């Protein structure tokens, strides 16, 4: 992240209009993740996994609120395309299947935010995004443990997730 960051002295502090376009897409991804975790709870996920889903949903709501506050808009729209694609994987009570789907979501979200990080112009957008990336990567690790997904440190620390193209069709 540091290698792609522009010099802080040359960067604006507040999000630019281009940043706001990207931040809106990031906020929508966070609201989508929160909705997917609620779908898992509504699907019957319970006990420790259900509590984890509640905490992770709250984390994603907090990220969405912080992104919206930083950019000056309301956190009220999720990415329906992503939600529709992943909903059935989260509407389950099976802990291992949930852990696998949620791990993939967190790794994809971290990869997506990492991709967006290099595109931001403002210091505030970069700082906020960097803080989200770190926590989402940690959440993916917790989910790996929950589902017994990997005993390989390389797979844990270098997942094969690809970023989502949240800006397709966006003209800047």
mmCIF file of C-alpha atoms in Angstrom:
data_model
loop_
_atom_site.group_PDB
_atom_site.id
_atom_site.type_symbol
_atom_site.label_atom_id
_atom_site.label_comp_id
_atom_site.label_asym_id
_atom_site.label_seq_id
_atom_site.Cartn_x
_atom_site.Cartn_y
_atom_site.Cartn_z
ATOM 1 C CA UNK A 1 0.000 0.000 0.000
ATOM 2 C CA UNK A 2 2.818 2.388 0.774
ATOM 3 C CA UNK A 3 4.463 1.784 -2.576
ATOM 4 C CA UNK A 4 1.399 2.958 -4.493
ATOM 5 C CA UNK A 5 0.467 5.873 -2.251
ATOM 6 C CA UNK A 6 1.030 9.345 -3.581
ATOM 7 C CA UNK A 7 3.097 11.693 -1.411
ATOM 8 C CA UNK A 8 0.882 12.866 1.435
ATOM 9 C CA UNK A 9 1.953 16.486 1.057
ATOM 10 C CA UNK A 10 0.634 16.558 -2.518
ATOM 11 C CA UNK A 11 -2.652 14.845 -1.739
ATOM 12 C CA UNK A 12 -5.837 16.583 -0.673
ATOM 13 C CA UNK A 13 -7.124 15.720 2.783
ATOM 14 C CA UNK A 14 -10.831 15.418 1.987
ATOM 15 C CA UNK A 15 -12.201 13.014 -0.622
ATOM 16 C CA UNK A 16 -12.297 14.357 -4.163
ATOM 17 C CA UNK A 17 -15.283 13.810 -6.446
ATOM 18 C CA UNK A 18 -13.483 10.819 -8.007
ATOM 19 C CA UNK A 19 -12.826 9.464 -4.507
ATOM 20 C CA UNK A 20 -16.496 9.859 -3.647
ATOM 21 C CA UNK A 21 -17.484 7.717 -6.637
ATOM 22 C CA UNK A 22 -15.143 4.963 -5.481
ATOM 23 C CA UNK A 23 -16.117 5.378 -1.835
ATOM 24 C CA UNK A 24 -19.794 4.974 -2.720
ATOM 25 C CA UNK A 25 -19.000 1.635 -4.388
ATOM 26 C CA UNK A 26 -16.949 0.591 -1.340
ATOM 27 C CA UNK A 27 -19.775 1.616 1.008
ATOM 28 C CA UNK A 28 -22.257 -0.416 -1.025
ATOM 29 C CA UNK A 29 -19.976 -3.451 -0.746
ATOM 30 C CA UNK A 30 -19.861 -3.016 3.038
ATOM 31 C CA UNK A 31 -23.652 -2.761 3.269
ATOM 32 C CA UNK A 32 -23.894 -5.874 1.105
ATOM 33 C CA UNK A 33 -21.570 -7.795 3.412
ATOM 34 C CA UNK A 34 -23.638 -6.739 6.442
ATOM 35 C CA UNK A 35 -26.823 -7.901 4.690
ATOM 36 C CA UNK A 36 -25.230 -11.242 3.819
ATOM 37 C CA UNK A 37 -24.293 -11.876 7.443
ATOM 38 C CA UNK A 38 -27.853 -11.042 8.486
ATOM 39 C CA UNK A 39 -29.046 -13.513 5.832
ATOM 40 C CA UNK A 40 -26.932 -16.206 7.513
ATOM 41 C CA UNK A 41 -28.470 -15.413 10.894
ATOM 42 C CA UNK A 42 -31.966 -15.449 9.388
ATOM 43 C CA UNK A 43 -31.055 -18.760 7.697
ATOM 44 C CA UNK A 44 -30.578 -20.391 11.079
ATOM 45 C CA UNK A 45 -26.899 -19.887 11.819
ATOM 46 C CA UNK A 46 -26.619 -19.968 15.599
ATOM 47 C CA UNK A 47 -24.327 -20.479 18.572
ATOM 48 C CA UNK A 48 -20.773 -19.145 18.177
ATOM 49 C CA UNK A 49 -21.059 -18.875 14.395
ATOM 50 C CA UNK A 50 -24.270 -16.859 14.740
ATOM 51 C CA UNK A 51 -22.631 -14.520 17.243
ATOM 52 C CA UNK A 52 -19.677 -14.134 14.904
ATOM 53 C CA UNK A 53 -22.036 -13.291 12.039
ATOM 54 C CA UNK A 54 -23.701 -10.636 14.223
ATOM 55 C CA UNK A 55 -20.362 -9.046 15.098
ATOM 56 C CA UNK A 56 -19.166 -9.130 11.495
ATOM 57 C CA UNK A 57 -22.439 -7.610 10.264
ATOM 58 C CA UNK A 58 -22.018 -4.810 12.808
ATOM 59 C CA UNK A 59 -18.408 -4.275 11.679
ATOM 60 C CA UNK A 60 -19.477 -3.924 8.059
ATOM 61 C CA UNK A 61 -22.272 -1.511 9.027
ATOM 62 C CA UNK A 62 -19.715 0.580 10.936
ATOM 63 C CA UNK A 63 -17.414 0.627 7.897
ATOM 64 C CA UNK A 64 -20.293 1.678 5.652
ATOM 65 C CA UNK A 65 -21.264 4.458 8.071
ATOM 66 C CA UNK A 66 -17.671 5.678 8.331
ATOM 67 C CA UNK A 67 -17.197 5.659 4.554
ATOM 68 C CA UNK A 68 -20.470 7.525 4.068
ATOM 69 C CA UNK A 69 -19.584 10.060 6.749
ATOM 70 C CA UNK A 70 -16.148 10.653 5.259
ATOM 71 C CA UNK A 71 -17.603 11.172 1.790
ATOM 72 C CA UNK A 72 -20.673 13.119 2.883
ATOM 73 C CA UNK A 73 -23.501 10.822 1.852
ATOM 74 C CA UNK A 74 -25.934 8.388 3.467
ATOM 75 C CA UNK A 75 -25.162 4.710 3.953
ATOM 76 C CA UNK A 76 -28.389 3.402 2.467
ATOM 77 C CA UNK A 77 -27.676 1.385 -0.690
ATOM 78 C CA UNK A 78 -26.147 -2.042 -1.017
ATOM 79 C CA UNK A 79 -24.761 -3.658 -4.165
ATOM 80 C CA UNK A 80 -27.716 -5.823 -5.221
ATOM 81 C CA UNK A 81 -25.727 -7.599 -7.925
ATOM 82 C CA UNK A 82 -23.187 -8.901 -5.394
ATOM 83 C CA UNK A 83 -25.910 -9.657 -2.842
ATOM 84 C CA UNK A 84 -27.979 -11.660 -5.334
ATOM 85 C CA UNK A 85 -24.915 -13.603 -6.421
ATOM 86 C CA UNK A 86 -23.956 -14.603 -2.846
ATOM 87 C CA UNK A 87 -27.289 -14.742 -1.002
ATOM 88 C CA UNK A 88 -27.869 -18.501 -1.385
ATOM 89 C CA UNK A 89 -24.392 -19.267 -0.021
ATOM 90 C CA UNK A 90 -25.247 -17.328 3.150
ATOM 91 C CA UNK A 91 -28.855 -18.472 3.639
ATOM 92 C CA UNK A 92 -27.709 -21.585 5.500
ATOM 93 C CA UNK A 93 -27.279 -22.949 8.991
ATOM 94 C CA UNK A 94 -24.242 -25.145 8.224
ATOM 95 C CA UNK A 95 -21.230 -23.637 10.017
ATOM 96 C CA UNK A 96 -18.582 -25.025 7.658
ATOM 97 C CA UNK A 97 -20.420 -23.841 4.542
ATOM 98 C CA UNK A 98 -20.993 -20.447 6.169
ATOM 99 C CA UNK A 99 -17.306 -20.165 7.109
ATOM 100 C CA UNK A 100 -16.265 -20.947 3.548
ATOM 101 C CA UNK A 101 -18.657 -18.414 1.992
ATOM 102 C CA UNK A 102 -17.852 -15.716 4.552
ATOM 103 C CA UNK A 103 -14.099 -16.311 4.268
ATOM 104 C CA UNK A 104 -14.325 -15.853 0.506
ATOM 105 C CA UNK A 105 -16.382 -12.680 1.028
ATOM 106 C CA UNK A 106 -13.877 -11.180 3.469
ATOM 107 C CA UNK A 107 -10.872 -12.017 1.299
ATOM 108 C CA UNK A 108 -12.630 -10.591 -1.747
ATOM 109 C CA UNK A 109 -13.590 -7.445 0.166
ATOM 110 C CA UNK A 110 -9.992 -6.989 1.369
ATOM 111 C CA UNK A 111 -8.701 -7.478 -2.188
ATOM 112 C CA UNK A 112 -11.277 -5.027 -3.521
ATOM 113 C CA UNK A 113 -10.405 -2.349 -0.982
ATOM 114 C CA UNK A 114 -6.698 -2.914 -1.686
ATOM 115 C CA UNK A 115 -7.367 -2.350 -5.376
ATOM 116 C CA UNK A 116 -9.329 0.823 -4.624
ATOM 117 C CA UNK A 117 -6.624 2.113 -2.267
ATOM 118 C CA UNK A 118 -4.279 2.884 -5.155
ATOM 119 C CA UNK A 119 -7.010 4.853 -6.935
ATOM 120 C CA UNK A 120 -7.880 7.269 -4.130
ATOM 121 C CA UNK A 121 -6.529 10.787 -4.302
ATOM 122 C CA UNK A 122 -7.207 11.970 -0.752
ATOM 123 C CA UNK A 123 -5.424 11.150 2.456
ATOM 124 C CA UNK A 124 -8.686 10.506 4.348
ATOM 125 C CA UNK A 125 -9.946 7.991 1.781
ATOM 126 C CA UNK A 126 -6.638 6.128 1.910
ATOM 127 C CA UNK A 127 -6.417 6.073 5.713
ATOM 128 C CA UNK A 128 -9.976 4.843 6.106
ATOM 129 C CA UNK A 129 -9.579 2.163 3.454
ATOM 130 C CA UNK A 130 -6.291 0.916 4.898
ATOM 131 C CA UNK A 131 -7.926 0.481 8.307
ATOM 132 C CA UNK A 132 -10.778 -1.522 6.774
ATOM 133 C CA UNK A 133 -8.411 -3.797 4.814
ATOM 134 C CA UNK A 134 -6.555 -4.820 7.952
ATOM 135 C CA UNK A 135 -9.692 -5.786 9.865
ATOM 136 C CA UNK A 136 -11.319 -7.623 6.960
ATOM 137 C CA UNK A 137 -8.168 -9.692 6.480
ATOM 138 C CA UNK A 138 -8.262 -10.572 10.175
ATOM 139 C CA UNK A 139 -11.928 -11.508 9.910
ATOM 140 C CA UNK A 140 -11.064 -13.858 7.023
ATOM 141 C CA UNK A 141 -8.465 -15.547 9.223
ATOM 142 C CA UNK A 142 -11.024 -16.053 12.004
ATOM 143 C CA UNK A 143 -13.412 -17.592 9.501
ATOM 144 C CA UNK A 144 -10.664 -19.910 8.230
ATOM 145 C CA UNK A 145 -10.230 -21.161 11.758
ATOM 146 C CA UNK A 146 -13.986 -21.489 12.336
ATOM 147 C CA UNK A 147 -14.436 -23.668 9.265
ATOM 148 C CA UNK A 148 -11.103 -25.498 9.436
ATOM 149 C CA UNK A 149 -10.472 -24.189 5.940
ATOM 150 C CA UNK A 150 -6.708 -24.201 5.831
ATOM 151 C CA UNK A 151 -3.702 -25.337 7.752
ATOM 152 C CA UNK A 152 -1.365 -23.676 5.252
ATOM 153 C CA UNK A 153 -0.018 -20.310 6.349
ATOM 154 C CA UNK A 154 0.577 -19.361 2.722
ATOM 155 C CA UNK A 155 -3.121 -19.876 1.916
ATOM 156 C CA UNK A 156 -4.112 -17.892 5.001
ATOM 157 C CA UNK A 157 -1.842 -14.951 4.280
ATOM 158 C CA UNK A 158 -1.942 -15.018 0.491
ATOM 159 C CA UNK A 159 -5.508 -15.937 -0.488
ATOM 160 C CA UNK A 160 -6.326 -16.306 -4.156
ATOM 161 C CA UNK A 161 -9.207 -13.841 -4.014
ATOM 162 C CA UNK A 162 -9.658 -11.379 -6.829
ATOM 163 C CA UNK A 163 -11.020 -7.860 -6.325
ATOM 164 C CA UNK A 164 -14.506 -7.064 -7.514
ATOM 165 C CA UNK A 165 -14.798 -4.495 -10.287
ATOM 166 C CA UNK A 166 -17.165 -2.147 -8.487
ATOM 167 C CA UNK A 167 -16.533 0.715 -10.885
ATOM 168 C CA UNK A 168 -17.492 -1.002 -14.144
ATOM 169 C CA UNK A 169 -19.404 1.459 -16.205
ATOM 170 C CA UNK A 170 -18.478 4.394 -13.974
ATOM 171 C CA UNK A 171 -17.238 7.377 -15.914
ATOM 172 C CA UNK A 172 -14.908 9.676 -14.024
#
